[in-house]
mmCIF file of C-alpha atoms in Angstrom:
data_model
loop_
_atom_site.group_PDB
_atom_site.id
_atom_site.type_symbol
_atom_site.label_atom_id
_atom_site.label_comp_id
_atom_site.label_asym_id
_atom_site.label_seq_id
_atom_site.Cartn_x
_atom_site.Cartn_y
_atom_site.Cartn_z
ATOM 1 C CA MET A 1 174.606 97.518 -121.384
ATOM 2 C CA SER A 2 175.890 94.007 -120.840
ATOM 3 C CA ASN A 3 174.754 90.816 -122.529
ATOM 4 C CA GLN A 4 173.500 89.465 -119.226
ATOM 5 C CA GLU A 5 170.980 92.321 -118.766
ATOM 6 C CA ILE A 6 169.644 92.030 -122.333
ATOM 7 C CA ASN A 7 169.114 88.289 -122.010
ATOM 8 C CA GLN A 8 167.218 88.686 -118.723
ATOM 9 C CA GLY A 9 164.900 91.285 -120.270
ATOM 10 C CA ARG A 10 164.260 89.074 -123.258
ATOM 11 C CA ARG A 11 163.538 86.131 -121.042
ATOM 12 C CA ARG A 12 161.012 88.072 -118.999
ATOM 13 C CA PHE A 13 159.359 89.403 -122.161
ATOM 14 C CA LEU A 14 159.179 85.968 -123.783
ATOM 15 C CA THR A 15 157.845 84.395 -120.579
ATOM 16 C CA LEU A 16 155.125 87.023 -120.213
ATOM 17 C CA ALA A 17 154.234 86.930 -123.913
ATOM 18 C CA THR A 18 153.992 83.130 -123.904
ATOM 19 C CA ALA A 19 151.891 83.113 -120.723
ATOM 20 C CA GLY A 20 149.604 85.815 -122.144
ATOM 21 C CA ALA A 21 149.158 83.946 -125.432
ATOM 22 C CA GLY A 22 148.460 80.709 -123.548
ATOM 23 C CA GLY A 23 145.893 82.471 -121.359
ATOM 24 C CA LEU A 24 144.130 83.921 -124.389
ATOM 25 C CA ALA A 25 144.108 80.519 -126.102
ATOM 26 C CA ALA A 26 142.647 78.877 -122.967
ATOM 27 C CA ALA A 27 139.941 81.550 -122.750
ATOM 28 C CA GLY A 28 139.226 81.134 -126.466
ATOM 29 C CA VAL A 29 138.581 77.423 -125.913
ATOM 30 C CA ALA A 30 136.739 77.774 -122.577
ATOM 31 C CA VAL A 31 134.185 80.406 -123.634
ATOM 32 C CA PRO A 32 132.533 78.356 -126.427
ATOM 33 C CA LEU A 33 132.732 75.218 -124.284
ATOM 34 C CA VAL A 34 130.905 76.867 -121.364
ATOM 35 C CA ALA A 35 128.414 78.542 -123.726
ATOM 36 C CA SER A 36 127.509 75.136 -125.180
ATOM 37 C CA TRP A 37 126.266 74.011 -121.764
ATOM 38 C CA PHE A 38 123.388 76.514 -121.887
ATOM 39 C CA PRO A 39 120.347 76.144 -124.177
ATOM 40 C CA SER A 40 120.237 78.286 -127.290
ATOM 41 C CA GLU A 41 117.642 81.012 -127.768
ATOM 42 C CA LYS A 42 115.887 78.755 -130.278
ATOM 43 C CA ALA A 43 115.746 75.923 -127.729
ATOM 44 C CA LYS A 44 114.440 78.295 -125.047
ATOM 45 C CA ALA A 45 111.736 79.566 -127.390
ATOM 46 C CA ALA A 46 110.715 76.006 -128.358
ATOM 47 C CA GLY A 47 109.877 75.125 -124.751
ATOM 48 C CA ALA A 48 108.588 78.507 -123.699
ATOM 49 C CA SER A 49 105.002 79.224 -122.820
ATOM 50 C CA ILE A 50 102.896 81.046 -125.391
ATOM 51 C CA GLU A 51 100.184 83.654 -124.973
ATOM 52 C CA ILE A 52 97.079 83.363 -127.147
ATOM 53 C CA ASP A 53 94.563 86.163 -127.652
ATOM 54 C CA ILE A 54 91.164 84.477 -127.437
ATOM 55 C CA SER A 55 89.073 87.651 -127.568
ATOM 56 C CA LYS A 56 88.406 87.398 -131.307
ATOM 57 C CA ILE A 57 87.358 83.717 -131.484
ATOM 58 C CA GLU A 58 83.668 83.703 -132.371
ATOM 59 C CA SER A 59 81.242 81.233 -130.868
ATOM 60 C CA GLY A 60 81.628 77.829 -132.544
ATOM 61 C CA GLN A 61 84.991 78.739 -134.072
ATOM 62 C CA MET A 62 88.464 77.282 -133.523
ATOM 63 C CA LEU A 63 91.854 78.998 -133.378
ATOM 64 C CA THR A 64 95.128 77.109 -133.970
ATOM 65 C CA ALA A 65 98.473 78.154 -132.456
ATOM 66 C CA GLU A 66 101.825 76.384 -132.127
ATOM 67 C CA TRP A 67 103.544 75.372 -128.892
ATOM 68 C CA ARG A 68 106.643 73.151 -128.741
ATOM 69 C CA GLY A 69 106.181 72.328 -132.424
ATOM 70 C CA LYS A 70 102.641 71.005 -131.898
ATOM 71 C CA PRO A 71 99.302 72.499 -132.936
ATOM 72 C CA ILE A 72 97.278 73.888 -130.044
ATOM 73 C CA TRP A 73 93.545 74.209 -130.574
ATOM 74 C CA VAL A 74 91.330 76.677 -128.763
ATOM 75 C CA VAL A 75 87.618 76.202 -129.441
ATOM 76 C CA ASN A 76 84.972 78.709 -128.370
ATOM 77 C CA ARG A 77 82.120 76.245 -127.850
ATOM 78 C CA THR A 78 78.487 77.162 -128.324
ATOM 79 C CA GLU A 79 75.845 76.669 -125.626
ATOM 80 C CA GLN A 80 74.346 73.818 -127.672
ATOM 81 C CA GLN A 81 77.719 72.059 -127.965
ATOM 82 C CA LEU A 82 78.108 72.225 -124.174
ATOM 83 C CA LYS A 83 74.562 70.898 -123.619
ATOM 84 C CA ASP A 84 75.205 67.963 -126.000
ATOM 85 C CA LEU A 85 78.292 66.714 -124.089
ATOM 86 C CA ALA A 86 76.381 64.676 -121.480
ATOM 87 C CA SER A 87 74.265 62.939 -124.141
ATOM 88 C CA LEU A 88 77.399 61.396 -125.698
ATOM 89 C CA ASP A 89 78.776 59.613 -122.608
ATOM 90 C CA GLY A 90 77.491 56.167 -123.693
ATOM 91 C CA ASN A 91 79.369 56.434 -127.010
ATOM 92 C CA LEU A 92 82.747 57.303 -125.494
ATOM 93 C CA VAL A 93 85.707 55.247 -124.248
ATOM 94 C CA ASP A 94 86.588 57.553 -121.331
ATOM 95 C CA PRO A 95 83.705 59.996 -120.790
ATOM 96 C CA ALA A 96 84.874 60.989 -117.295
ATOM 97 C CA SER A 97 88.437 61.675 -118.531
ATOM 98 C CA ASP A 98 89.971 59.401 -115.917
ATOM 99 C CA ALA A 99 93.138 58.756 -117.947
ATOM 100 C CA ASP A 100 96.124 60.962 -117.190
ATOM 101 C CA GLN A 101 95.870 63.124 -120.325
ATOM 102 C CA GLN A 102 94.923 66.433 -118.827
ATOM 103 C CA PRO A 103 95.798 68.484 -115.771
ATOM 104 C CA GLU A 104 93.681 67.878 -112.661
ATOM 105 C CA TYR A 105 91.829 71.164 -113.192
ATOM 106 C CA CYS A 106 90.477 69.808 -116.516
ATOM 107 C CA LYS A 107 89.170 66.476 -115.208
ATOM 108 C CA ASN A 108 85.535 67.461 -115.580
ATOM 109 C CA GLU A 109 82.691 67.036 -118.086
ATOM 110 C CA THR A 110 83.891 69.892 -120.310
ATOM 111 C CA ARG A 111 87.617 69.073 -119.926
ATOM 112 C CA ALA A 112 88.265 72.789 -119.464
ATOM 113 C CA ILE A 113 88.919 75.514 -116.918
ATOM 114 C CA LYS A 114 86.233 77.702 -118.486
ATOM 115 C CA PRO A 115 83.490 75.558 -120.079
ATOM 116 C CA GLN A 116 83.171 77.904 -123.058
ATOM 117 C CA TYR A 117 86.830 77.543 -124.100
ATOM 118 C CA TRP A 118 88.417 74.178 -124.770
ATOM 119 C CA VAL A 119 92.222 73.904 -125.199
ATOM 120 C CA ALA A 120 93.991 70.800 -126.563
ATOM 121 C CA VAL A 121 97.003 69.492 -128.442
ATOM 122 C CA GLY A 122 95.712 68.921 -131.978
ATOM 123 C CA ILE A 123 97.309 65.521 -132.523
ATOM 124 C CA CYS A 124 95.380 62.251 -132.766
ATOM 125 C CA THR A 125 96.298 59.729 -130.066
ATOM 126 C CA HIS A 126 96.364 56.910 -132.610
ATOM 127 C CA LEU A 127 99.271 57.628 -134.957
ATOM 128 C CA GLY A 128 99.890 61.356 -134.582
ATOM 129 C CA CYS A 129 97.786 62.709 -137.453
ATOM 130 C CA SER A 130 95.963 66.020 -137.076
ATOM 131 C CA PRO A 131 92.172 65.598 -136.954
ATOM 132 C CA THR A 132 89.880 68.104 -138.652
ATOM 133 C CA TYR A 133 87.395 70.278 -136.809
ATOM 134 C CA ARG A 134 83.886 69.182 -137.780
ATOM 135 C CA PRO A 135 81.373 71.309 -135.835
ATOM 136 C CA ASP A 136 78.484 70.303 -138.119
ATOM 137 C CA ILE A 137 75.779 68.116 -136.569
ATOM 138 C CA GLY A 138 74.822 64.734 -138.079
ATOM 139 C CA PRO A 139 76.688 64.784 -141.416
ATOM 140 C CA ALA A 140 76.155 61.747 -143.645
ATOM 141 C CA ASP A 141 79.776 60.578 -143.390
ATOM 142 C CA LEU A 142 79.869 60.638 -139.560
ATOM 143 C CA GLY A 143 76.382 59.451 -138.635
ATOM 144 C CA ALA A 144 73.226 60.858 -137.112
ATOM 145 C CA ASP A 145 74.613 60.669 -133.533
ATOM 146 C CA TRP A 146 77.447 63.098 -134.426
ATOM 147 C CA LYS A 147 77.085 66.299 -132.361
ATOM 148 C CA GLY A 148 80.216 67.999 -133.648
ATOM 149 C CA GLY A 149 83.842 67.476 -132.755
ATOM 150 C CA PHE A 150 86.987 66.228 -134.453
ATOM 151 C CA PHE A 151 87.440 63.587 -137.130
ATOM 152 C CA CYS A 152 90.795 62.067 -138.094
ATOM 153 C CA PRO A 153 90.550 61.230 -141.813
ATOM 154 C CA CYS A 154 93.723 59.099 -141.734
ATOM 155 C CA HIS A 155 92.177 56.155 -139.872
ATOM 156 C CA GLY A 156 88.650 57.256 -138.940
ATOM 157 C CA SER A 157 89.039 58.196 -135.272
ATOM 158 C CA LYS A 158 86.327 60.458 -133.867
ATOM 159 C CA PHE A 159 86.426 62.790 -130.866
ATOM 160 C CA ASP A 160 83.609 64.880 -129.389
ATOM 161 C CA ILE A 161 83.806 68.643 -128.851
ATOM 162 C CA ALA A 162 85.657 68.023 -125.553
ATOM 163 C CA GLY A 163 88.254 65.807 -127.257
ATOM 164 C CA ARG A 164 86.868 62.573 -125.784
ATOM 165 C CA VAL A 165 87.352 59.561 -128.070
ATOM 166 C CA TYR A 166 84.430 57.530 -129.400
ATOM 167 C CA LYS A 167 84.227 53.759 -128.906
ATOM 168 C CA GLY A 168 85.175 51.472 -131.807
ATOM 169 C CA VAL A 169 87.754 53.760 -133.444
ATOM 170 C CA PRO A 170 91.548 53.260 -133.738
ATOM 171 C CA ALA A 171 92.494 56.069 -131.333
ATOM 172 C CA PRO A 172 92.965 54.548 -127.866
ATOM 173 C CA SER A 173 92.467 57.658 -125.766
ATOM 174 C CA ASN A 174 91.163 61.215 -125.520
ATOM 175 C CA LEU A 175 93.014 64.171 -127.019
ATOM 176 C CA VAL A 176 95.696 65.610 -124.708
ATOM 177 C CA ILE A 177 95.052 68.834 -122.778
ATOM 178 C CA PRO A 178 98.234 70.896 -122.258
ATOM 179 C CA PRO A 179 98.975 72.829 -119.062
ATOM 180 C CA HIS A 180 97.384 76.264 -119.370
ATOM 181 C CA LYS A 181 95.856 79.149 -117.459
ATOM 182 C CA TYR A 182 94.049 82.397 -118.146
ATOM 183 C CA LEU A 183 95.978 85.616 -117.581
ATOM 184 C CA ASP A 184 92.762 87.611 -118.060
ATOM 185 C CA ASP A 185 89.445 87.236 -119.906
ATOM 186 C CA ALA A 186 91.133 87.674 -123.308
ATOM 187 C CA THR A 187 94.539 86.017 -122.831
ATOM 188 C CA LEU A 188 95.360 82.337 -122.505
ATOM 189 C CA LEU A 189 98.837 81.154 -121.448
ATOM 190 C CA VAL A 190 99.715 77.664 -122.735
ATOM 191 C CA GLY A 191 102.645 75.869 -121.115
ATOM 192 C CA GLU A 192 102.149 76.815 -117.471
ATOM 193 C CA ASP A 193 99.616 75.762 -114.841
#
């Protein structure tokens, strides 16, 4: 075997080995780069819709879930709470819910798809506190005209059982209604219309 043949073989081997190593290095850099363009599973879950089982919420009770890092309230309103809504209109800033804080299908007196169930983001529209559910009627600290609803202890904002804000409180607007729909009589999907 001559020197010329050995050198040619080595050259081919070194060329192929170098090209292969370069290709692997390029793939090693490209794969994480391309993967970073797609949202992580955690990010997908944070924006995903959630299903809530509403079958076990008793009349007058509230269930809290989490969607996109925010509390979601589902209240199973009593017949009396629904009857009292119209009597509060004179005390409210936006009784007809004209502001753009709820989907079109919730721009009604009950601010709900199904009057019995009310769904909202549980964050006060003043400074982002979380109001407390106060279904009791006429407590001493909230006044005789109180028919039940939500009270924000941070700054004194009051909302009725449909999340409509009372006049003369720091909160400027009604509680926000998220996009939602019913999959069946017992399952609520929050995050999709």
